[in-house]
């Protein structure tokens, strides 16, 4: 009897293992056939996000202000076997935003995902030295364009029964970087935009969340890591004593856009190596 029990137990375990293996083998990509727009996605964090969304099954439309950057990114990602197209888009221009949306709709019939990654920072210094023109440029691209880009995709998401928006903010929203006052303020404003959009778009089954990267090694953040002494100082403020990689942001965005995050909206996920990140 004992021997028979052991045999039956072994068969049951084998059956469960085979079932789990079969389930894993047939599991579909998390974003299979979803259509995603990613702004400022030909380099750094944006490119890493575009790659990950495509790896997870999405049809991705990348964009940048310069055609040669779009062409390079599209060629690189397609060489990896990914479903990627691209178009020029200056997010501060209404006609460019409309073209980005039209490109996705014409190619794939709709839009399910928007990742708003575009940002500028043309200033370093004291807040009292910031000109009106600099304030206008930073708030126009970093905040207003994100709102207008979201507005442009909502009608297409509604046709699909819902969607997901991810705003790329910064840990600077919680812990301001010295000398980057207007940029810090713009990223704090994105937290408010995130909360408000999440409330207003929930009835349309559109979720809105925010990614807040810490110091990630990109050309945009090079002022913090090109100089070894400054890099070491920055690392001291992190629990994980190193600078992050763009790919370490990409998986979080893919998760937020997937059904695994279907009950998450209005939240901000910090990817900052343990740096201070709460108001």
JSON list of N, CA, C and O in Angstrom, two decimals, residues 191-251:
[
{"chain": "A", "resi": 191, "resn": "UNK", "atom": "N", "xyz": [3.48, 64.40, -11.86]},
{"chain": "A", "resi": 191, "resn": "UNK", "atom": "CA", "xyz": [2.80, 63.57, -10.86]},
{"chain": "A", "resi": 191, "resn": "UNK", "atom": "C", "xyz": [1.34, 64.00, -10.72]},
{"chain": "A", "resi": 191, "resn": "UNK", "atom": "O", "xyz": [0.45, 63.16, -10.61]},
{"chain": "A", "resi": 192, "resn": "UNK", "atom": "N", "xyz": [1.11, 65.30, -10.75]},
{"chain": "A", "resi": 192, "resn": "UNK", "atom": "CA", "xyz": [-0.25, 65.81, -10.67]},
{"chain": "A", "resi": 192, "resn": "UNK", "atom": "C", "xyz": [-1.04, 65.48, -11.93]},
{"chain": "A", "resi": 192, "resn": "UNK", "atom": "O", "xyz": [-2.22, 65.12, -11.86]},
{"chain": "A", "resi": 193, "resn": "UNK", "atom": "N", "xyz": [-0.40, 65.60, -13.08]},
{"chain": "A", "resi": 193, "resn": "UNK", "atom": "CA", "xyz": [-1.05, 65.24, -14.34]},
{"chain": "A", "resi": 193, "resn": "UNK", "atom": "C", "xyz": [-1.44, 63.77, -14.32]},
{"chain": "A", "resi": 193, "resn": "UNK", "atom": "O", "xyz": [-2.55, 63.39, -14.73]},
{"chain": "A", "resi": 194, "resn": "UNK", "atom": "N", "xyz": [-0.55, 62.93, -13.83]},
{"chain": "A", "resi": 194, "resn": "UNK", "atom": "CA", "xyz": [-0.80, 61.50, -13.74]},
{"chain": "A", "resi": 194, "resn": "UNK", "atom": "C", "xyz": [-2.04, 61.22, -12.90]},
{"chain": "A", "resi": 194, "resn": "UNK", "atom": "O", "xyz": [-2.93, 60.46, -13.31]},
{"chain": "A", "resi": 195, "resn": "UNK", "atom": "N", "xyz": [-2.13, 61.82, -11.73]},
{"chain": "A", "resi": 195, "resn": "UNK", "atom": "CA", "xyz": [-3.26, 61.59, -10.83]},
{"chain": "A", "resi": 195, "resn": "UNK", "atom": "C", "xyz": [-4.57, 62.05, -11.46]},
{"chain": "A", "resi": 195, "resn": "UNK", "atom": "O", "xyz": [-5.60, 61.36, -11.39]},
{"chain": "A", "resi": 196, "resn": "UNK", "atom": "N", "xyz": [-4.55, 63.22, -12.07]},
{"chain": "A", "resi": 196, "resn": "UNK", "atom": "CA", "xyz": [-5.77, 63.77, -12.65]},
{"chain": "A", "resi": 196, "resn": "UNK", "atom": "C", "xyz": [-6.24, 62.98, -13.87]},
{"chain": "A", "resi": 196, "resn": "UNK", "atom": "O", "xyz": [-7.43, 62.69, -14.02]},
{"chain": "A", "resi": 197, "resn": "UNK", "atom": "N", "xyz": [-5.30, 62.60, -14.73]},
{"chain": "A", "resi": 197, "resn": "UNK", "atom": "CA", "xyz": [-5.67, 61.81, -15.90]},
{"chain": "A", "resi": 197, "resn": "UNK", "atom": "C", "xyz": [-6.23, 60.45, -15.48]},
{"chain": "A", "resi": 197, "resn": "UNK", "atom": "O", "xyz": [-7.19, 59.94, -16.08]},
{"chain": "A", "resi": 198, "resn": "UNK", "atom": "N", "xyz": [-5.60, 59.85, -14.47]},
{"chain": "A", "resi": 198, "resn": "UNK", "atom": "CA", "xyz": [-6.06, 58.54, -14.01]},
{"chain": "A", "resi": 198, "resn": "UNK", "atom": "C", "xyz": [-7.52, 58.59, -13.56]},
{"chain": "A", "resi": 198, "resn": "UNK", "atom": "O", "xyz": [-8.31, 57.68, -13.85]},
{"chain": "A", "resi": 199, "resn": "UNK", "atom": "N", "xyz": [-7.89, 59.65, -12.85]},
{"chain": "A", "resi": 199, "resn": "UNK", "atom": "CA", "xyz": [-9.27, 59.79, -12.38]},
{"chain": "A", "resi": 199, "resn": "UNK", "atom": "C", "xyz": [-10.23, 59.99, -13.56]},
{"chain": "A", "resi": 199, "resn": "UNK", "atom": "O", "xyz": [-11.27, 59.34, -13.66]},
{"chain": "A", "resi": 200, "resn": "UNK", "atom": "N", "xyz": [-9.87, 60.90, -14.45]},
{"chain": "A", "resi": 200, "resn": "UNK", "atom": "CA", "xyz": [-10.78, 61.25, -15.54]},
{"chain": "A", "resi": 200, "resn": "UNK", "atom": "C", "xyz": [-10.92, 60.15, -16.59]},
{"chain": "A", "resi": 200, "resn": "UNK", "atom": "O", "xyz": [-11.98, 60.01, -17.22]},
{"chain": "A", "resi": 201, "resn": "UNK", "atom": "N", "xyz": [-9.86, 59.37, -16.79]},
{"chain": "A", "resi": 201, "resn": "UNK", "atom": "CA", "xyz": [-9.90, 58.36, -17.86]},
{"chain": "A", "resi": 201, "resn": "UNK", "atom": "C", "xyz": [-10.31, 56.98, -17.38]},
{"chain": "A", "resi": 201, "resn": "UNK", "atom": "O", "xyz": [-10.56, 56.09, -18.20]},
{"chain": "A", "resi": 202, "resn": "UNK", "atom": "N", "xyz": [-10.41, 56.77, -16.08]},
{"chain": "A", "resi": 202, "resn": "UNK", "atom": "CA", "xyz": [-10.82, 55.46, -15.56]},
{"chain": "A", "resi": 202, "resn": "UNK", "atom": "C", "xyz": [-12.17, 54.99, -16.11]},
{"chain": "A", "resi": 202, "resn": "UNK", "atom": "O", "xyz": [-12.32, 53.82, -16.46]},
{"chain": "A", "resi": 203, "resn": "UNK", "atom": "N", "xyz": [-13.18, 55.87, -16.23]},
{"chain": "A", "resi": 203, "resn": "UNK", "atom": "CA", "xyz": [-14.47, 55.41, -16.79]},
{"chain": "A", "resi": 203, "resn": "UNK", "atom": "C", "xyz": [-14.37, 54.93, -18.24]},
{"chain": "A", "resi": 203, "resn": "UNK", "atom": "O", "xyz": [-15.25, 54.21, -18.71]},
{"chain": "A", "resi": 204, "resn": "UNK", "atom": "N", "xyz": [-13.30, 55.33, -18.93]},
{"chain": "A", "resi": 204, "resn": "UNK", "atom": "CA", "xyz": [-13.09, 54.88, -20.30]},
{"chain": "A", "resi": 204, "resn": "UNK", "atom": "C", "xyz": [-12.22, 53.63, -20.37]},
{"chain": "A", "resi": 204, "resn": "UNK", "atom": "O", "xyz": [-11.81, 53.19, -21.44]},
{"chain": "A", "resi": 205, "resn": "UNK", "atom": "N", "xyz": [-11.92, 53.06, -19.20]},
{"chain": "A", "resi": 205, "resn": "UNK", "atom": "CA", "xyz": [-11.05, 51.88, -19.10]},
{"chain": "A", "resi": 205, "resn": "UNK", "atom": "C", "xyz": [-9.64, 52.17, -19.60]},
{"chain": "A", "resi": 205, "resn": "UNK", "atom": "O", "xyz": [-8.97, 51.31, -20.18]},
{"chain": "A", "resi": 206, "resn": "UNK", "atom": "N", "xyz": [-9.19, 53.39, -19.37]},
{"chain": "A", "resi": 206, "resn": "UNK", "atom": "CA", "xyz": [-7.82, 53.78, -19.72]},
{"chain": "A", "resi": 206, "resn": "UNK", "atom": "C", "xyz": [-7.07, 54.04, -18.42]},
{"chain": "A", "resi": 206, "resn": "UNK", "atom": "O", "xyz": [-7.46, 54.90, -17.62]},
{"chain": "A", "resi": 207, "resn": "UNK", "atom": "N", "xyz": [-6.02, 53.27, -18.21]},
{"chain": "A", "resi": 207, "resn": "UNK", "atom": "CA", "xyz": [-5.21, 53.43, -17.01]},
{"chain": "A", "resi": 207, "resn": "UNK", "atom": "C", "xyz": [-4.03, 54.36, -17.30]},
{"chain": "A", "resi": 207, "resn": "UNK", "atom": "O", "xyz": [-3.48, 54.36, -18.39]},
{"chain": "A", "resi": 208, "resn": "UNK", "atom": "N", "xyz": [-3.66, 55.16, -16.29]},
{"chain": "A", "resi": 208, "resn": "UNK", "atom": "CA", "xyz": [-2.55, 56.11, -16.44]},
{"chain": "A", "resi": 208, "resn": "UNK", "atom": "C", "xyz": [-1.62, 55.95, -15.24]},
{"chain": "A", "resi": 208, "resn": "UNK", "atom": "O", "xyz": [-2.06, 56.04, -14.09]},
{"chain": "A", "resi": 209, "resn": "UNK", "atom": "N", "xyz": [-0.36, 55.70, -15.53]},
{"chain": "A", "resi": 209, "resn": "UNK", "atom": "CA", "xyz": [0.63, 55.57, -14.47]},
{"chain": "A", "resi": 209, "resn": "UNK", "atom": "C", "xyz": [1.90, 56.32, -14.85]},
{"chain": "A", "resi": 209, "resn": "UNK", "atom": "O", "xyz": [2.05, 56.78, -15.99]},
{"chain": "A", "resi": 210, "resn": "UNK", "atom": "N", "xyz": [2.80, 56.44, -13.90]},
{"chain": "A", "resi": 210, "resn": "UNK", "atom": "CA", "xyz": [4.02, 57.22, -14.11]},
{"chain": "A", "resi": 210, "resn": "UNK", "atom": "C", "xyz": [5.25, 56.39, -13.73]},
{"chain": "A", "resi": 210, "resn": "UNK", "atom": "O", "xyz": [5.24, 55.69, -12.71]},
{"chain": "A", "resi": 211, "resn": "UNK", "atom": "N", "xyz": [6.27, 56.47, -14.55]},
{"chain": "A", "resi": 211, "resn": "UNK", "atom": "CA", "xyz": [7.58, 55.90, -14.24]},
{"chain": "A", "resi": 211, "resn": "UNK", "atom": "C", "xyz": [8.48, 57.04, -13.81]},
{"chain": "A", "resi": 211, "resn": "UNK", "atom": "O", "xyz": [8.56, 58.07, -14.49]},
{"chain": "A", "resi": 212, "resn": "UNK", "atom": "N", "xyz": [9.18, 56.88, -12.69]},
{"chain": "A", "resi": 212, "resn": "UNK", "atom": "CA", "xyz": [10.10, 57.91, -12.20]},
{"chain": "A", "resi": 212, "resn": "UNK", "atom": "C", "xyz": [11.51, 57.32, -12.11]},
{"chain": "A", "resi": 212, "resn": "UNK", "atom": "O", "xyz": [11.90, 56.78, -11.08]},
{"chain": "A", "resi": 213, "resn": "UNK", "atom": "N", "xyz": [12.28, 57.43, -13.20]},
{"chain": "A", "resi": 213, "resn": "UNK", "atom": "CA", "xyz": [13.66, 56.91, -13.15]},
{"chain": "A", "resi": 213, "resn": "UNK", "atom": "C", "xyz": [14.53, 57.76, -12.25]},
{"chain": "A", "resi": 213, "resn": "UNK", "atom": "O", "xyz": [14.35, 58.98, -12.13]},
{"chain": "A", "resi": 214, "resn": "UNK", "atom": "N", "xyz": [15.50, 57.10, -11.62]},
{"chain": "A", "resi": 214, "resn": "UNK", "atom": "CA", "xyz": [16.55, 57.83, -10.92]},
{"chain": "A", "resi": 214, "resn": "UNK", "atom": "C", "xyz": [17.65, 58.14, -11.92]},
{"chain": "A", "resi": 214, "resn": "UNK", "atom": "O", "xyz": [17.37, 58.45, -13.08]},
{"chain": "A", "resi": 215, "resn": "UNK", "atom": "N", "xyz": [18.89, 58.04, -11.48]},
{"chain": "A", "resi": 215, "resn": "UNK", "atom": "CA", "xyz": [20.00, 58.32, -12.40]},
{"chain": "A", "resi": 215, "resn": "UNK", "atom": "C", "xyz": [20.24, 57.10, -13.27]},
{"chain": "A", "resi": 215, "resn": "UNK", "atom": "O", "xyz": [20.71, 56.06, -12.82]},
{"chain": "A", "resi": 216, "resn": "UNK", "atom": "N", "xyz": [19.90, 57.24, -14.55]},
{"chain": "A", "resi": 216, "resn": "UNK", "atom": "CA", "xyz": [20.06, 56.19, -15.54]},
{"chain": "A", "resi": 216, "resn": "UNK", "atom": "C", "xyz": [21.13, 56.62, -16.53]},
{"chain": "A", "resi": 216, "resn": "UNK", "atom": "O", "xyz": [21.15, 57.79, -16.95]},
{"chain": "A", "resi": 217, "resn": "UNK", "atom": "N", "xyz": [21.99, 55.71, -16.92]},
{"chain": "A", "resi": 217, "resn": "UNK", "atom": "CA", "xyz": [23.12, 56.07, -17.78]},
{"chain": "A", "resi": 217, "resn": "UNK", "atom": "C", "xyz": [22.67, 56.29, -19.23]},
{"chain": "A", "resi": 217, "resn": "UNK", "atom": "O", "xyz": [22.55, 55.35, -20.01]},
{"chain": "A", "resi": 218, "resn": "UNK", "atom": "N", "xyz": [22.38, 57.55, -19.56]},
{"chain": "A", "resi": 218, "resn": "UNK", "atom": "CA", "xyz": [21.99, 57.95, -20.91]},
{"chain": "A", "resi": 218, "resn": "UNK", "atom": "C", "xyz": [22.72, 59.23, -21.25]},
{"chain": "A", "resi": 218, "resn": "UNK", "atom": "O", "xyz": [23.29, 59.90, -20.37]},
{"chain": "A", "resi": 219, "resn": "UNK", "atom": "N", "xyz": [22.66, 59.62, -22.51]},
{"chain": "A", "resi": 219, "resn": "UNK", "atom": "CA", "xyz": [23.30, 60.88, -22.90]},
{"chain": "A", "resi": 219, "resn": "UNK", "atom": "C", "xyz": [22.61, 62.06, -22.22]},
{"chain": "A", "resi": 219, "resn": "UNK", "atom": "O", "xyz": [23.25, 63.07, -21.92]},
{"chain": "A", "resi": 220, "resn": "UNK", "atom": "N", "xyz": [21.31, 61.93, -21.95]},
{"chain": "A", "resi": 220, "resn": "UNK", "atom": "CA", "xyz": [20.56, 63.01, -21.31]},
{"chain": "A", "resi": 220, "resn": "UNK", "atom": "C", "xyz": [21.07, 63.31, -19.91]},
{"chain": "A", "resi": 220, "resn": "UNK", "atom": "O", "xyz": [21.06, 64.46, -19.45]},
{"chain": "A", "resi": 221, "resn": "UNK", "atom": "N", "xyz": [21.56, 62.27, -19.22]},
{"chain": "A", "resi": 221, "resn": "UNK", "atom": "CA", "xyz": [22.01, 62.44, -17.83]},
{"chain": "A", "resi": 221, "resn": "UNK", "atom": "C", "xyz": [23.53, 62.50, -17.70]},
{"chain": "A", "resi": 221, "resn": "UNK", "atom": "O", "xyz": [24.06, 62.43, -16.59]},
{"chain": "A", "resi": 222, "resn": "UNK", "atom": "N", "xyz": [24.23, 62.66, -18.81]},
{"chain": "A", "resi": 222, "resn": "UNK", "atom": "CA", "xyz": [25.69, 62.54, -18.81]},
{"chain": "A", "resi": 222, "resn": "UNK", "atom": "C", "xyz": [26.38, 63.55, -17.90]},
{"chain": "A", "resi": 222, "resn": "UNK", "atom": "O", "xyz": [27.49, 63.29, -17.41]},
{"chain": "A", "resi": 223, "resn": "UNK", "atom": "N", "xyz": [25.73, 64.69, -17.63]},
{"chain": "A", "resi": 223, "resn": "UNK", "atom": "CA", "xyz": [26.35, 65.69, -16.75]},
{"chain": "A", "resi": 223, "resn": "UNK", "atom": "C", "xyz": [26.61, 65.12, -15.36]},
{"chain": "A", "resi": 223, "resn": "UNK", "atom": "O", "xyz": [27.51, 65.58, -14.64]},
{"chain": "A", "resi": 224, "resn": "UNK", "atom": "N", "xyz": [25.86, 64.06, -14.98]},
{"chain": "A", "resi": 224, "resn": "UNK", "atom": "CA", "xyz": [26.01, 63.48, -13.65]},
{"chain": "A", "resi": 224, "resn": "UNK", "atom": "C", "xyz": [27.03, 62.35, -13.59]},
{"chain": "A", "resi": 224, "resn": "UNK", "atom": "O", "xyz": [27.40, 61.94, -12.49]},
{"chain": "A", "resi": 225, "resn": "UNK", "atom": "N", "xyz": [27.44, 61.81, -14.74]},
{"chain": "A", "resi": 225, "resn": "UNK", "atom": "CA", "xyz": [28.34, 60.66, -14.66]},
{"chain": "A", "resi": 225, "resn": "UNK", "atom": "C", "xyz": [29.59, 60.76, -15.53]},
{"chain": "A", "resi": 225, "resn": "UNK", "atom": "O", "xyz": [30.49, 59.94, -15.42]},
{"chain": "A", "resi": 226, "resn": "UNK", "atom": "N", "xyz": [29.69, 61.79, -16.37]},
{"chain": "A", "resi": 226, "resn": "UNK", "atom": "CA", "xyz": [30.90, 61.94, -17.19]},
{"chain": "A", "resi": 226, "resn": "UNK", "atom": "C", "xyz": [32.11, 62.26, -16.31]},
{"chain": "A", "resi": 226, "resn": "UNK", "atom": "O", "xyz": [33.22, 61.83, -16.58]},
{"chain": "A", "resi": 227, "resn": "UNK", "atom": "N", "xyz": [31.87, 63.02, -15.26]},
{"chain": "A", "resi": 227, "resn": "UNK", "atom": "CA", "xyz": [32.92, 63.35, -14.31]},
{"chain": "A", "resi": 227, "resn": "UNK", "atom": "C", "xyz": [32.93, 62.32, -13.19]},
{"chain": "A", "resi": 227, "resn": "UNK", "atom": "O", "xyz": [31.94, 62.12, -12.51]},
{"chain": "A", "resi": 228, "resn": "UNK", "atom": "N", "xyz": [34.06, 61.63, -12.98]},
{"chain": "A", "resi": 228, "resn": "UNK", "atom": "CA", "xyz": [34.14, 60.52, -12.03]},
{"chain": "A", "resi": 228, "resn": "UNK", "atom": "C", "xyz": [33.82, 60.96, -10.60]},
{"chain": "A", "resi": 228, "resn": "UNK", "atom": "O", "xyz": [33.12, 60.25, -9.86]},
{"chain": "A", "resi": 229, "resn": "UNK", "atom": "N", "xyz": [34.30, 62.12, -10.21]},
{"chain": "A", "resi": 229, "resn": "UNK", "atom": "CA", "xyz": [34.07, 62.58, -8.85]},
{"chain": "A", "resi": 229, "resn": "UNK", "atom": "C", "xyz": [32.58, 62.83, -8.61]},
{"chain": "A", "resi": 229, "resn": "UNK", "atom": "O", "xyz": [32.02, 62.44, -7.57]},
{"chain": "A", "resi": 230, "resn": "UNK", "atom": "N", "xyz": [31.91, 63.44, -9.59]},
{"chain": "A", "resi": 230, "resn": "UNK", "atom": "CA", "xyz": [30.48, 63.70, -9.45]},
{"chain": "A", "resi": 230, "resn": "UNK", "atom": "C", "xyz": [29.70, 62.38, -9.45]},
{"chain": "A", "resi": 230, "resn": "UNK", "atom": "O", "xyz": [28.75, 62.21, -8.68]},
{"chain": "A", "resi": 231, "resn": "UNK", "atom": "N", "xyz": [30.11, 61.46, -10.29]},
{"chain": "A", "resi": 231, "resn": "UNK", "atom": "CA", "xyz": [29.45, 60.15, -10.33]},
{"chain": "A", "resi": 231, "resn": "UNK", "atom": "C", "xyz": [29.53, 59.46, -8.97]},
{"chain": "A", "resi": 231, "resn": "UNK", "atom": "O", "xyz": [28.55, 58.89, -8.49]},
{"chain": "A", "resi": 232, "resn": "UNK", "atom": "N", "xyz": [30.71, 59.50, -8.35]},
{"chain": "A", "resi": 232, "resn": "UNK", "atom": "CA", "xyz": [30.89, 58.86, -7.05]},
{"chain": "A", "resi": 232, "resn": "UNK", "atom": "C", "xyz": [30.01, 59.51, -5.99]},
{"chain": "A", "resi": 232, "resn": "UNK", "atom": "O", "xyz": [29.46, 58.82, -5.12]},
{"chain": "A", "resi": 233, "resn": "UNK", "atom": "N", "xyz": [29.89, 60.84, -6.06]},
{"chain": "A", "resi": 233, "resn": "UNK", "atom": "CA", "xyz": [29.04, 61.55, -5.11]},
{"chain": "A", "resi": 233, "resn": "UNK", "atom": "C", "xyz": [27.58, 61.14, -5.25]},
{"chain": "A", "resi": 233, "resn": "UNK", "atom": "O", "xyz": [26.88, 60.92, -4.26]},
{"chain": "A", "resi": 234, "resn": "UNK", "atom": "N", "xyz": [27.13, 61.03, -6.50]},
{"chain": "A", "resi": 234, "resn": "UNK", "atom": "CA", "xyz": [25.75, 60.64, -6.77]},
{"chain": "A", "resi": 234, "resn": "UNK", "atom": "C", "xyz": [25.49, 59.21, -6.27]},
{"chain": "A", "resi": 234, "resn": "UNK", "atom": "O", "xyz": [24.47, 58.92, -5.67]},
{"chain": "A", "resi": 235, "resn": "UNK", "atom": "N", "xyz": [26.44, 58.32, -6.50]},
{"chain": "A", "resi": 235, "resn": "UNK", "atom": "CA", "xyz": [26.27, 56.92, -6.08]},
{"chain": "A", "resi": 235, "resn": "UNK", "atom": "C", "xyz": [26.11, 56.80, -4.58]},
{"chain": "A", "resi": 235, "resn": "UNK", "atom": "O", "xyz": [25.44, 55.88, -4.08]},
{"chain": "A", "resi": 236, "resn": "UNK", "atom": "N", "xyz": [26.74, 57.70, -3.83]},
{"chain": "A", "resi": 236, "resn": "UNK", "atom": "CA", "xyz": [26.66, 57.65, -2.38]},
{"chain": "A", "resi": 236, "resn": "UNK", "atom": "C", "xyz": [25.24, 57.86, -1.87]},
{"chain": "A", "resi": 236, "resn": "UNK", "atom": "O", "xyz": [24.91, 57.49, -0.74]},
{"chain": "A", "resi": 237, "resn": "UNK", "atom": "N", "xyz": [24.39, 58.47, -2.69]},
{"chain": "A", "resi": 237, "resn": "UNK", "atom": "CA", "xyz": [23.01, 58.74, -2.29]},
{"chain": "A", "resi": 237, "resn": "UNK", "atom": "C", "xyz": [22.08, 57.58, -2.59]},
{"chain": "A", "resi": 237, "resn": "UNK", "atom": "O", "xyz": [20.88, 57.65, -2.33]},
{"chain": "A", "resi": 238, "resn": "UNK", "atom": "N", "xyz": [22.63, 56.51, -3.16]},
{"chain": "A", "resi": 238, "resn": "UNK", "atom": "CA", "xyz": [21.81, 55.37, -3.54]},
{"chain": "A", "resi": 238, "resn": "UNK", "atom": "C", "xyz": [22.13, 54.17, -2.65]},
{"chain": "A", "resi": 238, "resn": "UNK", "atom": "O", "xyz": [23.27, 53.96, -2.26]},
{"chain": "A", "resi": 239, "resn": "UNK", "atom": "N", "xyz": [21.10, 53.38, -2.38]},
{"chain": "A", "resi": 239, "resn": "UNK", "atom": "CA", "xyz": [21.33, 52.13, -1.66]},
{"chain": "A", "resi": 239, "resn": "UNK", "atom": "C", "xyz": [22.07, 51.13, -2.56]},
{"chain": "A", "resi": 239, "resn": "UNK", "atom": "O", "xyz": [22.93, 50.39, -2.10]},
{"chain": "A", "resi": 240, "resn": "UNK", "atom": "N", "xyz": [21.68, 51.11, -3.83]},
{"chain": "A", "resi": 240, "resn": "UNK", "atom": "CA", "xyz": [22.40, 50.30, -4.81]},
{"chain": "A", "resi": 240, "resn": "UNK", "atom": "C", "xyz": [23.47, 51.21, -5.42]},
{"chain": "A", "resi": 240, "resn": "UNK", "atom": "O", "xyz": [23.15, 52.14, -6.15]},
{"chain": "A", "resi": 241, "resn": "UNK", "atom": "N", "xyz": [24.70, 50.97, -5.10]},
{"chain": "A", "resi": 241, "resn": "UNK", "atom": "CA", "xyz": [25.78, 51.92, -5.41]},
{"chain": "A", "resi": 241, "resn": "UNK", "atom": "C", "xyz": [26.22, 51.86, -6.87]},
{"chain": "A", "resi": 241, "resn": "UNK", "atom": "O", "xyz": [27.39, 51.57, -7.18]},
{"chain": "A", "resi": 242, "resn": "UNK", "atom": "N", "xyz": [25.30, 52.12, -7.76]},
{"chain": "A", "resi": 242, "resn": "UNK", "atom": "CA", "xyz": [25.66, 52.19, -9.17]},
{"chain": "A", "resi": 242, "resn": "UNK", "atom": "C", "xyz": [24.60, 52.97, -9.92]},
{"chain": "A", "resi": 242, "resn": "UNK", "atom": "O", "xyz": [23.50, 53.20, -9.41]},
{"chain": "A", "resi": 243, "resn": "UNK", "atom": "N", "xyz": [24.92, 53.37, -11.14]},
{"chain": "A", "resi": 243, "resn": "UNK", "atom": "CA", "xyz": [23.97, 54.06, -12.00]},
{"chain": "A", "resi": 243, "resn": "UNK", "atom": "C", "xyz": [23.14, 53.02, -12.75]},
{"chain": "A", "resi": 243, "resn": "UNK", "atom": "O", "xyz": [23.64, 51.97, -13.15]},
{"chain": "A", "resi": 244, "resn": "UNK", "atom": "N", "xyz": [21.88, 53.31, -12.92]},
{"chain": "A", "resi": 244, "resn": "UNK", "atom": "CA", "xyz": [20.99, 52.36, -13.57]},
{"chain": "A", "resi": 244, "resn": "UNK", "atom": "C", "xyz": [21.19, 52.30, -15.08]},
{"chain": "A", "resi": 244, "resn": "UNK", "atom": "O", "xyz": [21.83, 53.16, -15.68]},
{"chain": "A", "resi": 245, "resn": "UNK", "atom": "N", "xyz": [20.60, 51.27, -15.68]},
{"chain": "A", "resi": 245, "resn": "UNK", "atom": "CA", "xyz": [20.64, 51.08, -17.12]},
{"chain": "A", "resi": 245, "resn": "UNK", "atom": "C", "xyz": [19.24, 51.29, -17.70]},
{"chain": "A", "resi": 245, "resn": "UNK", "atom": "O", "xyz": [18.25, 50.98, -17.03]},
{"chain": "A", "resi": 246, "resn": "UNK", "atom": "N", "xyz": [19.13, 51.79, -18.93]},
{"chain": "A", "resi": 246, "resn": "UNK", "atom": "CA", "xyz": [17.81, 52.02, -19.53]},
{"chain": "A", "resi": 246, "resn": "UNK", "atom": "C", "xyz": [16.92, 50.78, -19.49]},
{"chain": "A", "resi": 246, "resn": "UNK", "atom": "O", "xyz": [15.71, 50.88, -19.26]},
{"chain": "A", "resi": 247, "resn": "UNK", "atom": "N", "xyz": [17.52, 49.61, -19.69]},
{"chain": "A", "resi": 247, "resn": "UNK", "atom": "CA", "xyz": [16.74, 48.38, -19.70]},
{"chain": "A", "resi": 247, "resn": "UNK", "atom": "C", "xyz": [16.06, 48.11, -18.36]},
{"chain": "A", "resi": 247, "resn": "UNK", "atom": "O", "xyz": [15.06, 47.38, -18.29]},
{"chain": "A", "resi": 248, "resn": "UNK", "atom": "N", "xyz": [16.60, 48.69, -17.28]},
{"chain": "A", "resi": 248, "resn": "UNK", "atom": "CA", "xyz": [16.02, 48.47, -15.96]},
{"chain": "A", "resi": 248, "resn": "UNK", "atom": "C", "xyz": [14.75, 49.29, -15.75]},
{"chain": "A", "resi": 248, "resn": "UNK", "atom": "O", "xyz": [14.03, 49.09, -14.76]},
{"chain": "A", "resi": 249, "resn": "UNK", "atom": "N", "xyz": [14.47, 50.18, -16.68]},
{"chain": "A", "resi": 249, "resn": "UNK", "atom": "CA", "xyz": [13.20, 50.92, -16.67]},
{"chain": "A", "resi": 249, "resn": "UNK", "atom": "C", "xyz": [12.17, 50.26, -17.56]},
{"chain": "A", "resi": 249, "resn": "UNK", "atom": "O", "xyz": [10.95, 50.36, -17.32]},
{"chain": "A", "resi": 250, "resn": "UNK", "atom": "N", "xyz": [12.63, 49.58, -18.60]},
{"chain": "A", "resi": 250, "resn": "UNK", "atom": "CA", "xyz": [11.75, 49.10, -19.65]},
{"chain": "A", "resi": 250, "resn": "UNK", "atom": "C", "xyz": [10.77, 48.03, -19.19]},
{"chain": "A", "resi": 250, "resn": "UNK", "atom": "O", "xyz": [9.59, 48.03, -19.57]},
{"chain": "A", "resi": 251, "resn": "UNK", "atom": "N", "xyz": [11.24, 47.11, -18.36]},
{"chain": "A", "resi": 251, "resn": "UNK", "atom": "CA", "xyz": [10.37, 46.04, -17.90]},
{"chain": "A", "resi": 251, "resn": "UNK", "atom": "C", "xyz": [9.20, 46.55, -17.07]},
{"chain": "A", "resi": 251, "resn": "UNK", "atom": "O", "xyz": [8.09, 46.02, -17.14]}
]
